[in-house]
């Protein structure tokens, strides 16, 4: 975008340029458009150049070119997410019901304080984002969602929650977990993400990614439980039972002492979370990219149908603000935002809007079915409508951004 500050042409006549505002990239193909009305334009090309015209290429080759941009967005997102997973300790959360507000649910008595939601419609819930994405998928609906509930250590059962115009308001969509009829609290799961330098737990046999299930036979469900249980023991070591690769193992672990606010407390010397290998990180990057792509497409459809407020749409002002806010928090949150934006761009680029790659693919599909391309006149109307739609969308998004900051 903006004036070209550097350009270079190769032996085939392809020009590469860097503009003053490098806000993304674009490719201008050698095209036959306009040659029907302007014979001189066609005559200016050599036979070799005419054979290289984009419309003269096989349909699969053209489709591959059109898909290259969105695929680059998805590949970038996978790479960024894999880097984040491989270079950070990931905390898993337990979604615990702390109180029941809906009188109907309370009267049924099927849910209780202390129950844990482990999955929604078969989708595992391990953090706030998982929870919100699954709930937002049902915004505006009157159907049912099935909650997988864990009560105690091994008691699992399904609970069906009936929805009625669920998350119909924009306010509700901002914090969907507050509109289920019961209060939730996210607590850290007791996985070992690392050890302090002085911790004796590794020598005792504990490993990163172990899940602590009991200390001196007292059940541990959350990371917070560890600190509470530890203060009831006076011994210099404790028996710790962990879950490792589906096996339950028990170790005698020497404790450390630490002075906190003038009080001497006993600690194991561990941090909460899990660490991922490079292979696991790559798999999670692919999985997250697929999930977020599917959710983005679903939410776009809900905005079009009106079941999700279009006020959720952000423009360049909102994106810049989000980028600035996350950059202040740290490099990993900033990279995560970049991955989400890359996924969004990839999905939106595949929508059947004429000026986007998805629109080009739509025209190519029409050509394949029809046996010949649309006339330049029809294509002109098609592209004009696309530009109007994109510009209107951008204006609306910027208007949303302005309203947020007023």
PDB file of C-alpha atoms in Angstrom, residues 190-358:
ATOM      1  CA  UNK A 190      -2.700 -30.107  39.752  1.00  0.00           C
ATOM      2  CA  UNK A 191      -0.251 -30.904  36.947  1.00  0.00           C
ATOM      3  CA  UNK A 192       3.487 -30.445  37.516  1.00  0.00           C
ATOM      4  CA  UNK A 193       4.876 -27.933  35.003  1.00  0.00           C
ATOM      5  CA  UNK A 194       8.345 -27.565  36.514  1.00  0.00           C
ATOM      6  CA  UNK A 195      10.484 -27.642  39.644  1.00  0.00           C
ATOM      7  CA  UNK A 196      12.312 -25.008  41.674  1.00  0.00           C
ATOM      8  CA  UNK A 197      16.120 -25.192  41.747  1.00  0.00           C
ATOM      9  CA  UNK A 198      16.148 -26.494  45.317  1.00  0.00           C
ATOM     10  CA  UNK A 199      13.240 -28.911  44.964  1.00  0.00           C
ATOM     11  CA  UNK A 200      14.006 -32.516  45.910  1.00  0.00           C
ATOM     12  CA  UNK A 201      10.912 -33.823  44.112  1.00  0.00           C
ATOM     13  CA  UNK A 202      12.723 -34.794  40.850  1.00  0.00           C
ATOM     14  CA  UNK A 203      15.239 -36.930  42.766  1.00  0.00           C
ATOM     15  CA  UNK A 204      12.331 -38.564  44.574  1.00  0.00           C
ATOM     16  CA  UNK A 205      10.831 -39.640  41.242  1.00  0.00           C
ATOM     17  CA  UNK A 206       8.321 -36.930  40.277  1.00  0.00           C
ATOM     18  CA  UNK A 207       8.366 -35.751  36.655  1.00  0.00           C
ATOM     19  CA  UNK A 208       7.069 -32.828  34.626  1.00  0.00           C
ATOM     20  CA  UNK A 209       3.458 -33.432  33.420  1.00  0.00           C
ATOM     21  CA  UNK A 210       2.660 -35.741  36.376  1.00  0.00           C
ATOM     22  CA  UNK A 211      -0.812 -35.090  37.789  1.00  0.00           C
ATOM     23  CA  UNK A 212      -0.953 -35.076  41.598  1.00  0.00           C
ATOM     24  CA  UNK A 213      -4.019 -37.015  42.752  1.00  0.00           C
ATOM     25  CA  UNK A 214      -3.280 -37.451  46.481  1.00  0.00           C
ATOM     26  CA  UNK A 215      -0.898 -36.323  49.235  1.00  0.00           C
ATOM     27  CA  UNK A 216      -0.675 -38.606  52.289  1.00  0.00           C
ATOM     28  CA  UNK A 217      -3.867 -40.298  51.035  1.00  0.00           C
ATOM     29  CA  UNK A 218      -5.777 -36.980  50.983  1.00  0.00           C
ATOM     30  CA  UNK A 219      -7.402 -36.440  47.571  1.00  0.00           C
ATOM     31  CA  UNK A 220      -6.122 -33.532  45.467  1.00  0.00           C
ATOM     32  CA  UNK A 221      -8.396 -32.125  42.781  1.00  0.00           C
ATOM     33  CA  UNK A 222      -6.989 -28.630  42.212  1.00  0.00           C
ATOM     34  CA  UNK A 223      -3.574 -27.010  42.516  1.00  0.00           C
ATOM     35  CA  UNK A 224      -4.941 -24.841  45.320  1.00  0.00           C
ATOM     36  CA  UNK A 225      -5.713 -28.009  47.306  1.00  0.00           C
ATOM     37  CA  UNK A 226      -1.979 -28.780  47.511  1.00  0.00           C
ATOM     38  CA  UNK A 227      -1.165 -25.707  49.624  1.00  0.00           C
ATOM     39  CA  UNK A 228      -4.116 -26.340  51.951  1.00  0.00           C
ATOM     40  CA  UNK A 229      -3.261 -30.004  52.483  1.00  0.00           C
ATOM     41  CA  UNK A 230       0.454 -29.341  53.001  1.00  0.00           C
ATOM     42  CA  UNK A 231      -0.154 -27.125  56.026  1.00  0.00           C
ATOM     43  CA  UNK A 232      -1.793 -29.988  57.913  1.00  0.00           C
ATOM     44  CA  UNK A 233       1.415 -32.046  57.932  1.00  0.00           C
ATOM     45  CA  UNK A 234       4.397 -31.643  60.254  1.00  0.00           C
ATOM     46  CA  UNK A 235       6.587 -34.342  58.701  1.00  0.00           C
ATOM     47  CA  UNK A 236       9.668 -33.520  56.639  1.00  0.00           C
ATOM     48  CA  UNK A 237       8.411 -35.664  53.766  1.00  0.00           C
ATOM     49  CA  UNK A 238       5.067 -36.693  52.321  1.00  0.00           C
ATOM     50  CA  UNK A 239       3.640 -39.496  50.212  1.00  0.00           C
ATOM     51  CA  UNK A 240       2.555 -38.130  46.829  1.00  0.00           C
ATOM     52  CA  UNK A 241       0.419 -40.187  44.442  1.00  0.00           C
ATOM     53  CA  UNK A 242       0.514 -39.096  40.793  1.00  0.00           C
ATOM     54  CA  UNK A 243      -1.120 -40.106  37.535  1.00  0.00           C
ATOM     55  CA  UNK A 244       1.472 -40.679  34.795  1.00  0.00           C
ATOM     56  CA  UNK A 245       0.495 -42.123  31.401  1.00  0.00           C
ATOM     57  CA  UNK A 246      -2.575 -43.901  32.844  1.00  0.00           C
ATOM     58  CA  UNK A 247      -0.511 -45.375  35.695  1.00  0.00           C
ATOM     59  CA  UNK A 248      -0.886 -44.424  39.370  1.00  0.00           C
ATOM     60  CA  UNK A 249       2.495 -44.114  41.106  1.00  0.00           C
ATOM     61  CA  UNK A 250       3.402 -43.191  44.688  1.00  0.00           C
ATOM     62  CA  UNK A 251       6.615 -41.466  45.825  1.00  0.00           C
ATOM     63  CA  UNK A 252       8.010 -40.303  49.168  1.00  0.00           C
ATOM     64  CA  UNK A 253       9.032 -36.679  48.582  1.00  0.00           C
ATOM     65  CA  UNK A 254      11.169 -34.558  50.982  1.00  0.00           C
ATOM     66  CA  UNK A 255       9.709 -31.102  51.615  1.00  0.00           C
ATOM     67  CA  UNK A 256      11.253 -27.640  51.582  1.00  0.00           C
ATOM     68  CA  UNK A 257      10.521 -24.845  54.041  1.00  0.00           C
ATOM     69  CA  UNK A 258       9.824 -21.299  52.931  1.00  0.00           C
ATOM     70  CA  UNK A 259       9.116 -18.068  54.804  1.00  0.00           C
ATOM     71  CA  UNK A 260       5.950 -16.394  53.522  1.00  0.00           C
ATOM     72  CA  UNK A 261       4.700 -13.248  55.279  1.00  0.00           C
ATOM     73  CA  UNK A 262       6.624 -14.145  58.430  1.00  0.00           C
ATOM     74  CA  UNK A 263       5.320 -17.701  58.556  1.00  0.00           C
ATOM     75  CA  UNK A 264       7.303 -20.853  57.828  1.00  0.00           C
ATOM     76  CA  UNK A 265       5.430 -23.101  55.413  1.00  0.00           C
ATOM     77  CA  UNK A 266       6.245 -26.435  53.812  1.00  0.00           C
ATOM     78  CA  UNK A 267       6.364 -26.685  50.021  1.00  0.00           C
ATOM     79  CA  UNK A 268       7.182 -29.319  47.394  1.00  0.00           C
ATOM     80  CA  UNK A 269       8.929 -26.838  45.091  1.00  0.00           C
ATOM     81  CA  UNK A 270       6.796 -27.228  41.951  1.00  0.00           C
ATOM     82  CA  UNK A 271       5.009 -24.981  39.458  1.00  0.00           C
ATOM     83  CA  UNK A 272       1.623 -25.723  37.907  1.00  0.00           C
ATOM     84  CA  UNK A 273       1.124 -26.667  34.285  1.00  0.00           C
ATOM     85  CA  UNK A 274       2.291 -29.015  31.558  1.00  0.00           C
ATOM     86  CA  UNK A 275       5.062 -28.868  28.977  1.00  0.00           C
ATOM     87  CA  UNK A 276       4.679 -30.018  25.375  1.00  0.00           C
ATOM     88  CA  UNK A 277       7.179 -31.714  23.079  1.00  0.00           C
ATOM     89  CA  UNK A 278       7.822 -30.328  19.589  1.00  0.00           C
ATOM     90  CA  UNK A 279       5.613 -33.035  18.069  1.00  0.00           C
ATOM     91  CA  UNK A 280       2.801 -32.356  20.551  1.00  0.00           C
ATOM     92  CA  UNK A 281       3.149 -28.600  19.967  1.00  0.00           C
ATOM     93  CA  UNK A 282       2.839 -29.043  16.197  1.00  0.00           C
ATOM     94  CA  UNK A 283      -0.203 -31.277  16.602  1.00  0.00           C
ATOM     95  CA  UNK A 284      -1.832 -28.745  18.952  1.00  0.00           C
ATOM     96  CA  UNK A 285      -1.033 -25.941  16.501  1.00  0.00           C
ATOM     97  CA  UNK A 286      -2.811 -27.837  13.719  1.00  0.00           C
ATOM     98  CA  UNK A 287      -5.723 -28.776  15.985  1.00  0.00           C
ATOM     99  CA  UNK A 288      -6.200 -25.225  17.307  1.00  0.00           C
ATOM    100  CA  UNK A 289      -5.989 -23.733  13.806  1.00  0.00           C
ATOM    101  CA  UNK A 290      -8.665 -26.123  12.554  1.00  0.00           C
ATOM    102  CA  UNK A 291     -10.919 -25.486  15.574  1.00  0.00           C
ATOM    103  CA  UNK A 292     -10.582 -21.696  15.393  1.00  0.00           C
ATOM    104  CA  UNK A 293     -11.157 -21.732  11.611  1.00  0.00           C
ATOM    105  CA  UNK A 294     -14.364 -23.738  12.037  1.00  0.00           C
ATOM    106  CA  UNK A 295     -15.546 -21.473  14.878  1.00  0.00           C
ATOM    107  CA  UNK A 296     -14.737 -18.318  12.892  1.00  0.00           C
ATOM    108  CA  UNK A 297     -16.790 -19.597   9.955  1.00  0.00           C
ATOM    109  CA  UNK A 298     -19.617 -20.545  12.318  1.00  0.00           C
ATOM    110  CA  UNK A 299     -19.602 -17.113  13.987  1.00  0.00           C
ATOM    111  CA  UNK A 300     -19.603 -15.328  10.605  1.00  0.00           C
ATOM    112  CA  UNK A 301     -22.685 -17.344   9.689  1.00  0.00           C
ATOM    113  CA  UNK A 302     -24.337 -16.429  12.990  1.00  0.00           C
ATOM    114  CA  UNK A 303     -23.600 -12.729  12.407  1.00  0.00           C
ATOM    115  CA  UNK A 304     -25.184 -12.955   8.957  1.00  0.00           C
ATOM    116  CA  UNK A 305     -28.242 -14.782  10.325  1.00  0.00           C
ATOM    117  CA  UNK A 306     -28.533 -12.300  13.210  1.00  0.00           C
ATOM    118  CA  UNK A 307     -28.159 -14.862  16.020  1.00  0.00           C
ATOM    119  CA  UNK A 308     -24.860 -13.234  17.017  1.00  0.00           C
ATOM    120  CA  UNK A 309     -24.471  -9.479  17.310  1.00  0.00           C
ATOM    121  CA  UNK A 310     -22.416  -7.838  14.557  1.00  0.00           C
ATOM    122  CA  UNK A 311     -21.135  -5.504  17.280  1.00  0.00           C
ATOM    123  CA  UNK A 312     -18.519  -8.210  17.889  1.00  0.00           C
ATOM    124  CA  UNK A 313     -16.863  -7.267  14.583  1.00  0.00           C
ATOM    125  CA  UNK A 314     -13.607  -5.340  14.976  1.00  0.00           C
ATOM    126  CA  UNK A 315     -11.878  -3.118  12.441  1.00  0.00           C
ATOM    127  CA  UNK A 316      -8.299  -1.866  12.160  1.00  0.00           C
ATOM    128  CA  UNK A 317      -8.614   0.464  15.161  1.00  0.00           C
ATOM    129  CA  UNK A 318      -9.750  -2.350  17.441  1.00  0.00           C
ATOM    130  CA  UNK A 319      -7.098  -4.705  16.090  1.00  0.00           C
ATOM    131  CA  UNK A 320      -4.321  -2.175  16.693  1.00  0.00           C
ATOM    132  CA  UNK A 321      -5.589  -1.597  20.250  1.00  0.00           C
ATOM    133  CA  UNK A 322      -5.731  -5.337  20.950  1.00  0.00           C
ATOM    134  CA  UNK A 323      -2.225  -5.758  19.554  1.00  0.00           C
ATOM    135  CA  UNK A 324      -0.957  -2.942  21.761  1.00  0.00           C
ATOM    136  CA  UNK A 325      -2.652  -4.348  24.860  1.00  0.00           C
ATOM    137  CA  UNK A 326      -1.318  -7.868  24.339  1.00  0.00           C
ATOM    138  CA  UNK A 327       2.185  -6.594  23.537  1.00  0.00           C
ATOM    139  CA  UNK A 328       2.241  -4.944  26.980  1.00  0.00           C
ATOM    140  CA  UNK A 329       1.382  -8.270  28.614  1.00  0.00           C
ATOM    141  CA  UNK A 330       4.170 -10.185  26.881  1.00  0.00           C
ATOM    142  CA  UNK A 331       5.491 -11.613  23.644  1.00  0.00           C
ATOM    143  CA  UNK A 332       3.541 -14.904  23.838  1.00  0.00           C
ATOM    144  CA  UNK A 333       0.070 -13.272  24.201  1.00  0.00           C
ATOM    145  CA  UNK A 334       1.005 -10.933  21.338  1.00  0.00           C
ATOM    146  CA  UNK A 335       2.034 -13.898  19.159  1.00  0.00           C
ATOM    147  CA  UNK A 336      -1.210 -15.673  20.056  1.00  0.00           C
ATOM    148  CA  UNK A 337      -3.206 -12.659  18.871  1.00  0.00           C
ATOM    149  CA  UNK A 338      -1.216 -12.656  15.614  1.00  0.00           C
ATOM    150  CA  UNK A 339      -2.102 -16.336  15.135  1.00  0.00           C
ATOM    151  CA  UNK A 340      -5.810 -15.623  15.692  1.00  0.00           C
ATOM    152  CA  UNK A 341      -5.727 -12.726  13.231  1.00  0.00           C
ATOM    153  CA  UNK A 342      -3.963 -14.901  10.662  1.00  0.00           C
ATOM    154  CA  UNK A 343      -6.649 -17.581  11.044  1.00  0.00           C
ATOM    155  CA  UNK A 344      -9.403 -14.972  10.691  1.00  0.00           C
ATOM    156  CA  UNK A 345      -7.802 -13.573   7.537  1.00  0.00           C
ATOM    157  CA  UNK A 346      -7.470 -17.056   6.073  1.00  0.00           C
ATOM    158  CA  UNK A 347     -11.129 -17.886   6.698  1.00  0.00           C
ATOM    159  CA  UNK A 348     -12.449 -14.511   5.521  1.00  0.00           C
ATOM    160  CA  UNK A 349     -10.318 -14.732   2.381  1.00  0.00           C
ATOM    161  CA  UNK A 350     -12.125 -17.955   1.478  1.00  0.00           C
ATOM    162  CA  UNK A 351     -15.598 -16.395   1.682  1.00  0.00           C
ATOM    163  CA  UNK A 352     -17.318 -16.192  -1.753  1.00  0.00           C
ATOM    164  CA  UNK A 353     -16.898 -12.421  -2.008  1.00  0.00           C
ATOM    165  CA  UNK A 354     -15.672 -11.391  -5.501  1.00  0.00           C
ATOM    166  CA  UNK A 355     -12.593  -9.372  -4.521  1.00  0.00           C
ATOM    167  CA  UNK A 356     -11.362 -12.145  -2.197  1.00  0.00           C
ATOM    168  CA  UNK A 357      -9.772 -15.483  -3.077  1.00  0.00           C
ATOM    169  CA  UNK A 358     -13.029 -17.216  -2.228  1.00  0.00           C
TER     170      UNK A 358
END
